[in-house]
Amino acid sequence: QQDLANAMQVSKSEISLVIHGHRNINPKLAILLEQALDIDAEFWMNLQVKYDIDKIKKKFQQSIKTAKISPSKKKKLKHLVAAA
């Protein structure tokens, strides 16, 4: 963690917070990770989005299961989204 923090010119505690899920990866941090590790910033941002989605799914798991939309409305919504 210290080596990565030094390479990114951020504190070790900031790296630790990200690793342990207490701080999000923002675009600036993603760019710093890209520069330090030669892994695209988009990769880091995609990981953050996936993590955020997983957290929300877990938090609202029961309400997601019970939310019901009729098949005809789902088809219409899919068509509207695809047209956007």
PDB file of N, CA, C and O in Angstrom:
ATOM      1  N   GLN A   1       0.823  -1.195   0.000  1.00  0.00           N
ATOM      2  CA  GLN A   1       0.000   0.000   0.000  1.00  0.00           C
ATOM      3  C   GLN A   1       0.865   1.257   0.000  1.00  0.00           C
ATOM      4  O   GLN A   1       0.531   2.222  -0.684  1.00  0.00           O
ATOM      5  N   GLN A   2       1.931   1.212   0.768  1.00  0.00           N
ATOM      6  CA  GLN A   2       2.790   2.397   0.850  1.00  0.00           C
ATOM      7  C   GLN A   2       3.453   2.688  -0.489  1.00  0.00           C
ATOM      8  O   GLN A   2       3.516   3.841  -0.909  1.00  0.00           O
ATOM      9  N   ASP A   3       3.930   1.649  -1.175  1.00  0.00           N
ATOM     10  CA  ASP A   3       4.559   1.849  -2.486  1.00  0.00           C
ATOM     11  C   ASP A   3       3.576   2.437  -3.485  1.00  0.00           C
ATOM     12  O   ASP A   3       3.917   3.343  -4.243  1.00  0.00           O
ATOM     13  N   LEU A   4       2.362   1.925  -3.485  1.00  0.00           N
ATOM     14  CA  LEU A   4       1.337   2.451  -4.388  1.00  0.00           C
ATOM     15  C   LEU A   4       0.990   3.889  -4.038  1.00  0.00           C
ATOM     16  O   LEU A   4       0.893   4.747  -4.923  1.00  0.00           O
ATOM     17  N   ALA A   5       0.837   4.162  -2.758  1.00  0.00           N
ATOM     18  CA  ALA A   5       0.540   5.530  -2.320  1.00  0.00           C
ATOM     19  C   ALA A   5       1.648   6.488  -2.741  1.00  0.00           C
ATOM     20  O   ALA A   5       1.364   7.591  -3.229  1.00  0.00           O
ATOM     21  N   ASN A   6       2.886   6.063  -2.585  1.00  0.00           N
ATOM     22  CA  ASN A   6       4.010   6.903  -3.005  1.00  0.00           C
ATOM     23  C   ASN A   6       3.985   7.156  -4.507  1.00  0.00           C
ATOM     24  O   ASN A   6       4.189   8.289  -4.953  1.00  0.00           O
ATOM     25  N   ALA A   7       3.730   6.108  -5.280  1.00  0.00           N
ATOM     26  CA  ALA A   7       3.700   6.252  -6.742  1.00  0.00           C
ATOM     27  C   ALA A   7       2.581   7.188  -7.182  1.00  0.00           C
ATOM     28  O   ALA A   7       2.719   7.912  -8.169  1.00  0.00           O
ATOM     29  N   MET A   8       1.477   7.166  -6.445  1.00  0.00           N
ATOM     30  CA  MET A   8       0.318   7.990  -6.805  1.00  0.00           C
ATOM     31  C   MET A   8       0.359   9.361  -6.133  1.00  0.00           C
ATOM     32  O   MET A   8      -0.476  10.208  -6.416  1.00  0.00           O
ATOM     33  N   GLN A   9       1.280   9.549  -5.220  1.00  0.00           N
ATOM     34  CA  GLN A   9       1.402  10.778  -4.446  1.00  0.00           C
ATOM     35  C   GLN A   9       0.124  11.076  -3.648  1.00  0.00           C
ATOM     36  O   GLN A   9      -0.392  12.191  -3.649  1.00  0.00           O
ATOM     37  N   VAL A  10      -0.373  10.023  -3.002  1.00  0.00           N
ATOM     38  CA  VAL A  10      -1.504  10.144  -2.085  1.00  0.00           C
ATOM     39  C   VAL A  10      -1.096   9.476  -0.773  1.00  0.00           C
ATOM     40  O   VAL A  10      -0.076   8.789  -0.698  1.00  0.00           O
ATOM     41  N   SER A  11      -1.908   9.634   0.244  1.00  0.00           N
ATOM     42  CA  SER A  11      -1.578   9.026   1.530  1.00  0.00           C
ATOM     43  C   SER A  11      -1.877   7.526   1.511  1.00  0.00           C
ATOM     44  O   SER A  11      -2.748   7.058   0.773  1.00  0.00           O
ATOM     45  N   LYS A  12      -1.142   6.812   2.348  1.00  0.00           N
ATOM     46  CA  LYS A  12      -1.381   5.376   2.497  1.00  0.00           C
ATOM     47  C   LYS A  12      -2.790   5.127   3.012  1.00  0.00           C
ATOM     48  O   LYS A  12      -3.447   4.163   2.616  1.00  0.00           O
ATOM     49  N   SER A  13      -3.264   6.007   3.877  1.00  0.00           N
ATOM     50  CA  SER A  13      -4.615   5.829   4.421  1.00  0.00           C
ATOM     51  C   SER A  13      -5.674   5.933   3.331  1.00  0.00           C
ATOM     52  O   SER A  13      -6.690   5.229   3.383  1.00  0.00           O
ATOM     53  N   GLU A  14      -5.449   6.781   2.337  1.00  0.00           N
ATOM     54  CA  GLU A  14      -6.417   6.882   1.234  1.00  0.00           C
ATOM     55  C   GLU A  14      -6.471   5.574   0.453  1.00  0.00           C
ATOM     56  O   GLU A  14      -7.550   5.096   0.107  1.00  0.00           O
ATOM     57  N   ILE A  15      -5.319   4.986   0.200  1.00  0.00           N
ATOM     58  CA  ILE A  15      -5.271   3.698  -0.501  1.00  0.00           C
ATOM     59  C   ILE A  15      -5.963   2.628   0.337  1.00  0.00           C
ATOM     60  O   ILE A  15      -6.755   1.831  -0.174  1.00  0.00           O
ATOM     61  N   SER A  16      -5.695   2.618   1.629  1.00  0.00           N
ATOM     62  CA  SER A  16      -6.308   1.643   2.523  1.00  0.00           C
ATOM     63  C   SER A  16      -7.829   1.784   2.531  1.00  0.00           C
ATOM     64  O   SER A  16      -8.556   0.779   2.506  1.00  0.00           O
ATOM     65  N   LEU A  17      -8.323   3.004   2.565  1.00  0.00           N
ATOM     66  CA  LEU A  17      -9.772   3.231   2.553  1.00  0.00           C
ATOM     67  C   LEU A  17     -10.408   2.676   1.283  1.00  0.00           C
ATOM     68  O   LEU A  17     -11.498   2.085   1.330  1.00  0.00           O
ATOM     69  N   VAL A  18      -9.754   2.860   0.148  1.00  0.00           N
ATOM     70  CA  VAL A  18     -10.278   2.338  -1.118  1.00  0.00           C
ATOM     71  C   VAL A  18     -10.271   0.809  -1.092  1.00  0.00           C
ATOM     72  O   VAL A  18     -11.272   0.164  -1.435  1.00  0.00           O
ATOM     73  N   ILE A  19      -9.166   0.230  -0.673  1.00  0.00           N
ATOM     74  CA  ILE A  19      -9.031  -1.228  -0.648  1.00  0.00           C
ATOM     75  C   ILE A  19     -10.106  -1.864   0.220  1.00  0.00           C
ATOM     76  O   ILE A  19     -10.667  -2.906  -0.120  1.00  0.00           O
ATOM     77  N   HIS A  20     -10.434  -1.237   1.330  1.00  0.00           N
ATOM     78  CA  HIS A  20     -11.393  -1.808   2.261  1.00  0.00           C
ATOM     79  C   HIS A  20     -12.831  -1.344   2.009  1.00  0.00           C
ATOM     80  O   HIS A  20     -13.730  -1.626   2.812  1.00  0.00           O
ATOM     81  N   GLY A  21     -13.060  -0.649   0.889  1.00  0.00           N
ATOM     82  CA  GLY A  21     -14.420  -0.279   0.499  1.00  0.00           C
ATOM     83  C   GLY A  21     -15.008   0.889   1.257  1.00  0.00           C
ATOM     84  O   GLY A  21     -16.217   1.073   1.262  1.00  0.00           O
ATOM     85  N   HIS A  22     -14.152   1.703   1.891  1.00  0.00           N
ATOM     86  CA  HIS A  22     -14.649   2.853   2.645  1.00  0.00           C
ATOM     87  C   HIS A  22     -14.553   4.160   1.857  1.00  0.00           C
ATOM     88  O   HIS A  22     -15.032   5.196   2.314  1.00  0.00           O
ATOM     89  N   ARG A  23     -13.928   4.110   0.710  1.00  0.00           N
ATOM     90  CA  ARG A  23     -13.820   5.291  -0.148  1.00  0.00           C
ATOM     91  C   ARG A  23     -13.974   4.824  -1.590  1.00  0.00           C
ATOM     92  O   ARG A  23     -13.439   3.786  -1.971  1.00  0.00           O
ATOM     93  N   ASN A  24     -14.710   5.593  -2.363  1.00  0.00           N
ATOM     94  CA  ASN A  24     -14.942   5.262  -3.766  1.00  0.00           C
ATOM     95  C   ASN A  24     -13.760   5.660  -4.637  1.00  0.00           C
ATOM     96  O   ASN A  24     -13.008   6.580  -4.318  1.00  0.00           O
ATOM     97  N   ILE A  25     -13.660   4.964  -5.759  1.00  0.00           N
ATOM     98  CA  ILE A  25     -12.706   5.371  -6.784  1.00  0.00           C
ATOM     99  C   ILE A  25     -13.399   6.430  -7.628  1.00  0.00           C
ATOM    100  O   ILE A  25     -14.435   6.170  -8.238  1.00  0.00           O
ATOM    101  N   ASN A  26     -12.850   7.631  -7.630  1.00  0.00           N
ATOM    102  CA  ASN A  26     -13.399   8.715  -8.443  1.00  0.00           C
ATOM    103  C   ASN A  26     -12.517   8.866  -9.682  1.00  0.00           C
ATOM    104  O   ASN A  26     -11.467   8.224  -9.791  1.00  0.00           O
ATOM    105  N   PRO A  27     -12.927   9.681 -10.646  1.00  0.00           N
ATOM    106  CA  PRO A  27     -12.136   9.811 -11.876  1.00  0.00           C
ATOM    107  C   PRO A  27     -10.681  10.220 -11.636  1.00  0.00           C
ATOM    108  O   PRO A  27      -9.777   9.684 -12.287  1.00  0.00           O
ATOM    109  N   LYS A  28     -10.440  11.113 -10.696  1.00  0.00           N
ATOM    110  CA  LYS A  28      -9.067  11.534 -10.424  1.00  0.00           C
ATOM    111  C   LYS A  28      -8.233  10.366  -9.910  1.00  0.00           C
ATOM    112  O   LYS A  28      -7.110  10.131 -10.368  1.00  0.00           O
ATOM    113  N   LEU A  29      -8.786   9.621  -8.982  1.00  0.00           N
ATOM    114  CA  LEU A  29      -8.085   8.469  -8.429  1.00  0.00           C
ATOM    115  C   LEU A  29      -7.878   7.398  -9.502  1.00  0.00           C
ATOM    116  O   LEU A  29      -6.828   6.760  -9.555  1.00  0.00           O
ATOM    117  N   ALA A  30      -8.868   7.217 -10.364  1.00  0.00           N
ATOM    118  CA  ALA A  30      -8.741   6.246 -11.460  1.00  0.00           C
ATOM    119  C   ALA A  30      -7.581   6.619 -12.384  1.00  0.00           C
ATOM    120  O   ALA A  30      -6.826   5.748 -12.826  1.00  0.00           O
ATOM    121  N   ILE A  31      -7.419   7.899 -12.649  1.00  0.00           N
ATOM    122  CA  ILE A  31      -6.319   8.347 -13.505  1.00  0.00           C
ATOM    123  C   ILE A  31      -4.985   8.133 -12.801  1.00  0.00           C
ATOM    124  O   ILE A  31      -4.001   7.700 -13.428  1.00  0.00           O
ATOM    125  N   LEU A  32      -4.935   8.399 -11.516  1.00  0.00           N
ATOM    126  CA  LEU A  32      -3.703   8.159 -10.763  1.00  0.00           C
ATOM    127  C   LEU A  32      -3.349   6.670 -10.747  1.00  0.00           C
ATOM    128  O   LEU A  32      -2.183   6.300 -10.880  1.00  0.00           O
ATOM    129  N   LEU A  33      -4.355   5.811 -10.593  1.00  0.00           N
ATOM    130  CA  LEU A  33      -4.119   4.370 -10.653  1.00  0.00           C
ATOM    131  C   LEU A  33      -3.631   3.960 -12.035  1.00  0.00           C
ATOM    132  O   LEU A  33      -2.732   3.116 -12.156  1.00  0.00           O
ATOM    133  N   GLU A  34      -4.206   4.544 -13.065  1.00  0.00           N
ATOM    134  CA  GLU A  34      -3.777   4.258 -14.429  1.00  0.00           C
ATOM    135  C   GLU A  34      -2.302   4.608 -14.613  1.00  0.00           C
ATOM    136  O   GLU A  34      -1.530   3.818 -15.165  1.00  0.00           O
ATOM    137  N   GLN A  35      -1.915   5.764 -14.131  1.00  0.00           N
ATOM    138  CA  GLN A  35      -0.529   6.192 -14.276  1.00  0.00           C
ATOM    139  C   GLN A  35       0.415   5.308 -13.465  1.00  0.00           C
ATOM    140  O   GLN A  35       1.507   4.980 -13.923  1.00  0.00           O
ATOM    141  N   ALA A  36       0.004   4.903 -12.279  1.00  0.00           N
ATOM    142  CA  ALA A  36       0.873   4.117 -11.404  1.00  0.00           C
ATOM    143  C   ALA A  36       0.976   2.656 -11.834  1.00  0.00           C
ATOM    144  O   ALA A  36       2.041   2.052 -11.728  1.00  0.00           O
ATOM    145  N   LEU A  37      -0.136   2.101 -12.334  1.00  0.00           N
ATOM    146  CA  LEU A  37      -0.187   0.663 -12.604  1.00  0.00           C
ATOM    147  C   LEU A  37      -0.318   0.307 -14.077  1.00  0.00           C
ATOM    148  O   LEU A  37      -0.341  -0.875 -14.424  1.00  0.00           O
ATOM    149  N   ASP A  38      -0.455   1.318 -14.920  1.00  0.00           N
ATOM    150  CA  ASP A  38      -0.624   1.106 -16.369  1.00  0.00           C
ATOM    151  C   ASP A  38      -1.856   0.245 -16.675  1.00  0.00           C
ATOM    152  O   ASP A  38      -1.828  -0.634 -17.520  1.00  0.00           O
ATOM    153  N   ILE A  39      -2.927   0.504 -15.908  1.00  0.00           N
ATOM    154  CA  ILE A  39      -4.225  -0.137 -16.138  1.00  0.00           C
ATOM    155  C   ILE A  39      -5.226   0.993 -16.361  1.00  0.00           C
ATOM    156  O   ILE A  39      -5.335   1.899 -15.537  1.00  0.00           O
ATOM    157  N   ASP A  40      -5.944   0.939 -17.473  1.00  0.00           N
ATOM    158  CA  ASP A  40      -6.830   2.027 -17.895  1.00  0.00           C
ATOM    159  C   ASP A  40      -7.731   2.543 -16.780  1.00  0.00           C
ATOM    160  O   ASP A  40      -8.290   1.756 -15.998  1.00  0.00           O
ATOM    161  N   ALA A  41      -7.897   3.853 -16.746  1.00  0.00           N
ATOM    162  CA  ALA A  41      -8.782   4.500 -15.769  1.00  0.00           C
ATOM    163  C   ALA A  41     -10.214   3.978 -15.917  1.00  0.00           C
ATOM    164  O   ALA A  41     -10.930   3.836 -14.917  1.00  0.00           O
ATOM    165  N   GLU A  42     -10.618   3.676 -17.136  1.00  0.00           N
ATOM    166  CA  GLU A  42     -11.964   3.159 -17.374  1.00  0.00           C
ATOM    167  C   GLU A  42     -12.188   1.845 -16.648  1.00  0.00           C
ATOM    168  O   GLU A  42     -13.276   1.570 -16.151  1.00  0.00           O
ATOM    169  N   PHE A  43     -11.159   1.016 -16.570  1.00  0.00           N
ATOM    170  CA  PHE A  43     -11.244  -0.244 -15.839  1.00  0.00           C
ATOM    171  C   PHE A  43     -11.585   0.016 -14.375  1.00  0.00           C
ATOM    172  O   PHE A  43     -12.479  -0.616 -13.804  1.00  0.00           O
ATOM    173  N   TRP A  44     -10.864   0.952 -13.767  1.00  0.00           N
ATOM    174  CA  TRP A  44     -11.088   1.275 -12.357  1.00  0.00           C
ATOM    175  C   TRP A  44     -12.480   1.851 -12.130  1.00  0.00           C
ATOM    176  O   TRP A  44     -13.153   1.519 -11.159  1.00  0.00           O
ATOM    177  N   MET A  45     -12.926   2.719 -13.051  1.00  0.00           N
ATOM    178  CA  MET A  45     -14.264   3.298 -12.911  1.00  0.00           C
ATOM    179  C   MET A  45     -15.334   2.225 -13.086  1.00  0.00           C
ATOM    180  O   MET A  45     -16.351   2.238 -12.375  1.00  0.00           O
ATOM    181  N   ASN A  46     -15.130   1.294 -14.014  1.00  0.00           N
ATOM    182  CA  ASN A  46     -16.089   0.199 -14.197  1.00  0.00           C
ATOM    183  C   ASN A  46     -16.169  -0.669 -12.943  1.00  0.00           C
ATOM    184  O   ASN A  46     -17.261  -1.100 -12.560  1.00  0.00           O
ATOM    185  N   LEU A  47     -15.022  -0.928 -12.310  1.00  0.00           N
ATOM    186  CA  LEU A  47     -15.040  -1.683 -11.056  1.00  0.00           C
ATOM    187  C   LEU A  47     -15.861  -0.954  -9.996  1.00  0.00           C
ATOM    188  O   LEU A  47     -16.629  -1.577  -9.258  1.00  0.00           O
ATOM    189  N   GLN A  48     -15.704   0.356  -9.933  1.00  0.00           N
ATOM    190  CA  GLN A  48     -16.447   1.136  -8.939  1.00  0.00           C
ATOM    191  C   GLN A  48     -17.946   1.049  -9.196  1.00  0.00           C
ATOM    192  O   GLN A  48     -18.736   0.851  -8.274  1.00  0.00           O
ATOM    193  N   VAL A  49     -18.338   1.177 -10.453  1.00  0.00           N
ATOM    194  CA  VAL A  49     -19.767   1.108 -10.795  1.00  0.00           C
ATOM    195  C   VAL A  49     -20.328  -0.274 -10.445  1.00  0.00           C
ATOM    196  O   VAL A  49     -21.411  -0.382  -9.860  1.00  0.00           O
ATOM    197  N   LYS A  50     -19.588  -1.328 -10.784  1.00  0.00           N
ATOM    198  CA  LYS A  50     -20.048  -2.680 -10.455  1.00  0.00           C
ATOM    199  C   LYS A  50     -20.174  -2.869  -8.940  1.00  0.00           C
ATOM    200  O   LYS A  50     -21.134  -3.469  -8.460  1.00  0.00           O
ATOM    201  N   TYR A  51     -19.219  -2.341  -8.203  1.00  0.00           N
ATOM    202  CA  TYR A  51     -19.264  -2.421  -6.740  1.00  0.00           C
ATOM    203  C   TYR A  51     -20.494  -1.683  -6.202  1.00  0.00           C
ATOM    204  O   TYR A  51     -21.211  -2.197  -5.340  1.00  0.00           O
ATOM    205  N   ASP A  52     -20.749  -0.494  -6.724  1.00  0.00           N
ATOM    206  CA  ASP A  52     -21.909   0.289  -6.285  1.00  0.00           C
ATOM    207  C   ASP A  52     -23.219  -0.443  -6.577  1.00  0.00           C
ATOM    208  O   ASP A  52     -24.120  -0.480  -5.734  1.00  0.00           O
ATOM    209  N   ILE A  53     -23.309  -1.025  -7.758  1.00  0.00           N
ATOM    210  CA  ILE A  53     -24.519  -1.766  -8.132  1.00  0.00           C
ATOM    211  C   ILE A  53     -24.707  -2.965  -7.218  1.00  0.00           C
ATOM    212  O   ILE A  53     -25.824  -3.224  -6.743  1.00  0.00           O
ATOM    213  N   ASP A  54     -23.645  -3.701  -6.950  1.00  0.00           N
ATOM    214  CA  ASP A  54     -23.744  -4.859  -6.059  1.00  0.00           C
ATOM    215  C   ASP A  54     -24.202  -4.456  -4.662  1.00  0.00           C
ATOM    216  O   ASP A  54     -25.021  -5.145  -4.047  1.00  0.00           O
ATOM    217  N   LYS A  55     -23.672  -3.347  -4.149  1.00  0.00           N
ATOM    218  CA  LYS A  55     -24.080  -2.875  -2.820  1.00  0.00           C
ATOM    219  C   LYS A  55     -25.567  -2.558  -2.796  1.00  0.00           C
ATOM    220  O   LYS A  55     -26.271  -2.915  -1.847  1.00  0.00           O
ATOM    221  N   ILE A  56     -26.056  -1.888  -3.829  1.00  0.00           N
ATOM    222  CA  ILE A  56     -27.477  -1.519  -3.883  1.00  0.00           C
ATOM    223  C   ILE A  56     -28.346  -2.761  -4.025  1.00  0.00           C
ATOM    224  O   ILE A  56     -29.386  -2.880  -3.368  1.00  0.00           O
ATOM    225  N   LYS A  57     -27.922  -3.712  -4.870  1.00  0.00           N
ATOM    226  CA  LYS A  57     -28.697  -4.944  -5.021  1.00  0.00           C
ATOM    227  C   LYS A  57     -28.807  -5.679  -3.692  1.00  0.00           C
ATOM    228  O   LYS A  57     -29.875  -6.194  -3.354  1.00  0.00           O
ATOM    229  N   LYS A  58     -27.719  -5.749  -2.946  1.00  0.00           N
ATOM    230  CA  LYS A  58     -27.757  -6.425  -1.654  1.00  0.00           C
ATOM    231  C   LYS A  58     -28.654  -5.688  -0.672  1.00  0.00           C
ATOM    232  O   LYS A  58     -29.412  -6.295   0.071  1.00  0.00           O
ATOM    233  N   LYS A  59     -28.568  -4.371  -0.679  1.00  0.00           N
ATOM    234  CA  LYS A  59     -29.354  -3.571   0.251  1.00  0.00           C
ATOM    235  C   LYS A  59     -30.855  -3.698  -0.020  1.00  0.00           C
ATOM    236  O   LYS A  59     -31.665  -3.754   0.899  1.00  0.00           O
ATOM    237  N   PHE A  60     -31.219  -3.736  -1.292  1.00  0.00           N
ATOM    238  CA  PHE A  60     -32.627  -3.751  -1.668  1.00  0.00           C
ATOM    239  C   PHE A  60     -33.059  -5.085  -2.261  1.00  0.00           C
ATOM    240  O   PHE A  60     -34.019  -5.153  -3.018  1.00  0.00           O
ATOM    241  N   GLN A  61     -32.359  -6.149  -1.886  1.00  0.00           N
ATOM    242  CA  GLN A  61     -32.611  -7.458  -2.474  1.00  0.00           C
ATOM    243  C   GLN A  61     -34.070  -7.885  -2.373  1.00  0.00           C
ATOM    244  O   GLN A  61     -34.661  -8.322  -3.350  1.00  0.00           O
ATOM    245  N   GLN A  62     -34.667  -7.738  -1.228  1.00  0.00           N
ATOM    246  CA  GLN A  62     -36.050  -8.175  -1.048  1.00  0.00           C
ATOM    247  C   GLN A  62     -37.017  -7.331  -1.876  1.00  0.00           C
ATOM    248  O   GLN A  62     -37.903  -7.866  -2.526  1.00  0.00           O
ATOM    249  N   SER A  63     -36.842  -6.016  -1.863  1.00  0.00           N
ATOM    250  CA  SER A  63     -37.769  -5.176  -2.618  1.00  0.00           C
ATOM    251  C   SER A  63     -37.595  -5.362  -4.121  1.00  0.00           C
ATOM    252  O   SER A  63     -38.556  -5.238  -4.876  1.00  0.00           O
ATOM    253  N   ILE A  64     -36.393  -5.693  -4.551  1.00  0.00           N
ATOM    254  CA  ILE A  64     -36.162  -5.964  -5.982  1.00  0.00           C
ATOM    255  C   ILE A  64     -36.897  -7.237  -6.376  1.00  0.00           C
ATOM    256  O   ILE A  64     -37.525  -7.311  -7.429  1.00  0.00           O
ATOM    257  N   LYS A  65     -36.856  -8.252  -5.507  1.00  0.00           N
ATOM    258  CA  LYS A  65     -37.530  -9.523  -5.795  1.00  0.00           C
ATOM    259  C   LYS A  65     -39.034  -9.351  -5.879  1.00  0.00           C
ATOM    260  O   LYS A  65     -39.701 -10.007  -6.679  1.00  0.00           O
ATOM    261  N   THR A  66     -39.581  -8.487  -5.021  1.00  0.00           N
ATOM    262  CA  THR A  66     -41.039  -8.351  -4.972  1.00  0.00           C
ATOM    263  C   THR A  66     -41.587  -7.348  -5.986  1.00  0.00           C
ATOM    264  O   THR A  66     -42.783  -7.319  -6.227  1.00  0.00           O
ATOM    265  N   ALA A  67     -40.715  -6.526  -6.573  1.00  0.00           N
ATOM    266  CA  ALA A  67     -41.188  -5.571  -7.583  1.00  0.00           C
ATOM    267  C   ALA A  67     -41.559  -6.342  -8.844  1.00  0.00           C
ATOM    268  O   ALA A  67     -40.751  -7.070  -9.391  1.00  0.00           O
ATOM    269  N   LYS A  68     -42.791  -6.188  -9.256  1.00  0.00           N
ATOM    270  CA  LYS A  68     -43.256  -6.925 -10.432  1.00  0.00           C
ATOM    271  C   LYS A  68     -43.781  -5.949 -11.474  1.00  0.00           C
ATOM    272  O   LYS A  68     -44.572  -5.068 -11.181  1.00  0.00           O
ATOM    273  N   ILE A  69     -43.309  -6.150 -12.684  1.00  0.00           N
ATOM    274  CA  ILE A  69     -43.772  -5.366 -13.824  1.00  0.00           C
ATOM    275  C   ILE A  69     -44.306  -6.367 -14.835  1.00  0.00           C
ATOM    276  O   ILE A  69     -43.659  -7.385 -15.100  1.00  0.00           O
ATOM    277  N   SER A  70     -45.448  -6.077 -15.379  1.00  0.00           N
ATOM    278  CA  SER A  70     -46.059  -7.011 -16.322  1.00  0.00           C
ATOM    279  C   SER A  70     -45.155  -7.190 -17.543  1.00  0.00           C
ATOM    280  O   SER A  70     -44.427  -6.271 -17.929  1.00  0.00           O
ATOM    281  N   PRO A  71     -45.183  -8.386 -18.145  1.00  0.00           N
ATOM    282  CA  PRO A  71     -44.343  -8.635 -19.324  1.00  0.00           C
ATOM    283  C   PRO A  71     -44.563  -7.630 -20.455  1.00  0.00           C
ATOM    284  O   PRO A  71     -43.617  -7.222 -21.128  1.00  0.00           O
ATOM    285  N   SER A  72     -45.811  -7.191 -20.646  1.00  0.00           N
ATOM    286  CA  SER A  72     -46.072  -6.222 -21.730  1.00  0.00           C
ATOM    287  C   SER A  72     -45.433  -4.869 -21.414  1.00  0.00           C
ATOM    288  O   SER A  72     -44.896  -4.205 -22.301  1.00  0.00           O
ATOM    289  N   LYS A  73     -45.463  -4.460 -20.143  1.00  0.00           N
ATOM    290  CA  LYS A  73     -44.826  -3.197 -19.763  1.00  0.00           C
ATOM    291  C   LYS A  73     -43.309  -3.305 -19.859  1.00  0.00           C
ATOM    292  O   LYS A  73     -42.640  -2.359 -20.251  1.00  0.00           O
ATOM    293  N   LYS A  74     -42.753  -4.474 -19.492  1.00  0.00           N
ATOM    294  CA  LYS A  74     -41.309  -4.683 -19.620  1.00  0.00           C
ATOM    295  C   LYS A  74     -40.879  -4.533 -21.080  1.00  0.00           C
ATOM    296  O   LYS A  74     -39.866  -3.907 -21.379  1.00  0.00           O
ATOM    297  N   LYS A  75     -41.665  -5.127 -21.975  1.00  0.00           N
ATOM    298  CA  LYS A  75     -41.341  -5.066 -23.409  1.00  0.00           C
ATOM    299  C   LYS A  75     -41.368  -3.621 -23.889  1.00  0.00           C
ATOM    300  O   LYS A  75     -40.476  -3.176 -24.612  1.00  0.00           O
ATOM    301  N   LYS A  76     -42.374  -2.870 -23.466  1.00  0.00           N
ATOM    302  CA  LYS A  76     -42.484  -1.467 -23.852  1.00  0.00           C
ATOM    303  C   LYS A  76     -41.316  -0.657 -23.298  1.00  0.00           C
ATOM    304  O   LYS A  76     -40.735   0.165 -23.992  1.00  0.00           O
ATOM    305  N   LEU A  77     -40.947  -0.897 -22.030  1.00  0.00           N
ATOM    306  CA  LEU A  77     -39.817  -0.186 -21.425  1.00  0.00           C
ATOM    307  C   LEU A  77     -38.513  -0.512 -22.144  1.00  0.00           C
ATOM    308  O   LEU A  77     -37.703   0.384 -22.388  1.00  0.00           O
ATOM    309  N   LYS A  78     -38.298  -1.775 -22.474  1.00  0.00           N
ATOM    310  CA  LYS A  78     -37.084  -2.166 -23.203  1.00  0.00           C
ATOM    311  C   LYS A  78     -37.005  -1.449 -24.544  1.00  0.00           C
ATOM    312  O   LYS A  78     -35.951  -1.005 -24.950  1.00  0.00           O
ATOM    313  N   HIS A  79     -38.157  -1.342 -25.205  1.00  0.00           N
ATOM    314  CA  HIS A  79     -38.200  -0.650 -26.496  1.00  0.00           C
ATOM    315  C   HIS A  79     -37.865   0.831 -26.321  1.00  0.00           C
ATOM    316  O   HIS A  79     -37.096   1.405 -27.107  1.00  0.00           O
ATOM    317  N   LEU A  80     -38.402   1.470 -25.290  1.00  0.00           N
ATOM    318  CA  LEU A  80     -38.126   2.879 -25.027  1.00  0.00           C
ATOM    319  C   LEU A  80     -36.650   3.114 -24.696  1.00  0.00           C
ATOM    320  O   LEU A  80     -36.038   4.068 -25.170  1.00  0.00           O
ATOM    321  N   VAL A  81     -36.098   2.217 -23.902  1.00  0.00           N
ATOM    322  CA  VAL A  81     -34.675   2.345 -23.530  1.00  0.00           C
ATOM    323  C   VAL A  81     -33.786   2.152 -24.747  1.00  0.00           C
ATOM    324  O   VAL A  81     -32.810   2.883 -24.953  1.00  0.00           O
ATOM    325  N   ALA A  82     -34.129   1.176 -25.575  1.00  0.00           N
ATOM    326  CA  ALA A  82     -33.314   0.910 -26.776  1.00  0.00           C
ATOM    327  C   ALA A  82     -33.359   2.085 -27.736  1.00  0.00           C
ATOM    328  O   ALA A  82     -32.376   2.360 -28.445  1.00  0.00           O
ATOM    329  N   ALA A  83     -34.470   2.791 -27.764  1.00  0.00           N
ATOM    330  CA  ALA A  83     -34.618   3.938 -28.679  1.00  0.00           C
ATOM    331  C   ALA A  83     -33.878   5.174 -28.171  1.00  0.00           C
ATOM    332  O   ALA A  83     -33.599   6.089 -28.950  1.00  0.00           O
ATOM    333  N   ALA A  84     -33.556   5.197 -26.905  1.00  0.00           N
ATOM    334  CA  ALA A  84     -32.908   6.379 -26.314  1.00  0.00           C
ATOM    335  C   ALA A  84     -31.461   6.530 -26.744  1.00  0.00           C
ATOM    336  O   ALA A  84     -30.775   5.712 -27.150  1.00  0.00           O
TER     337      ALA A  84
END
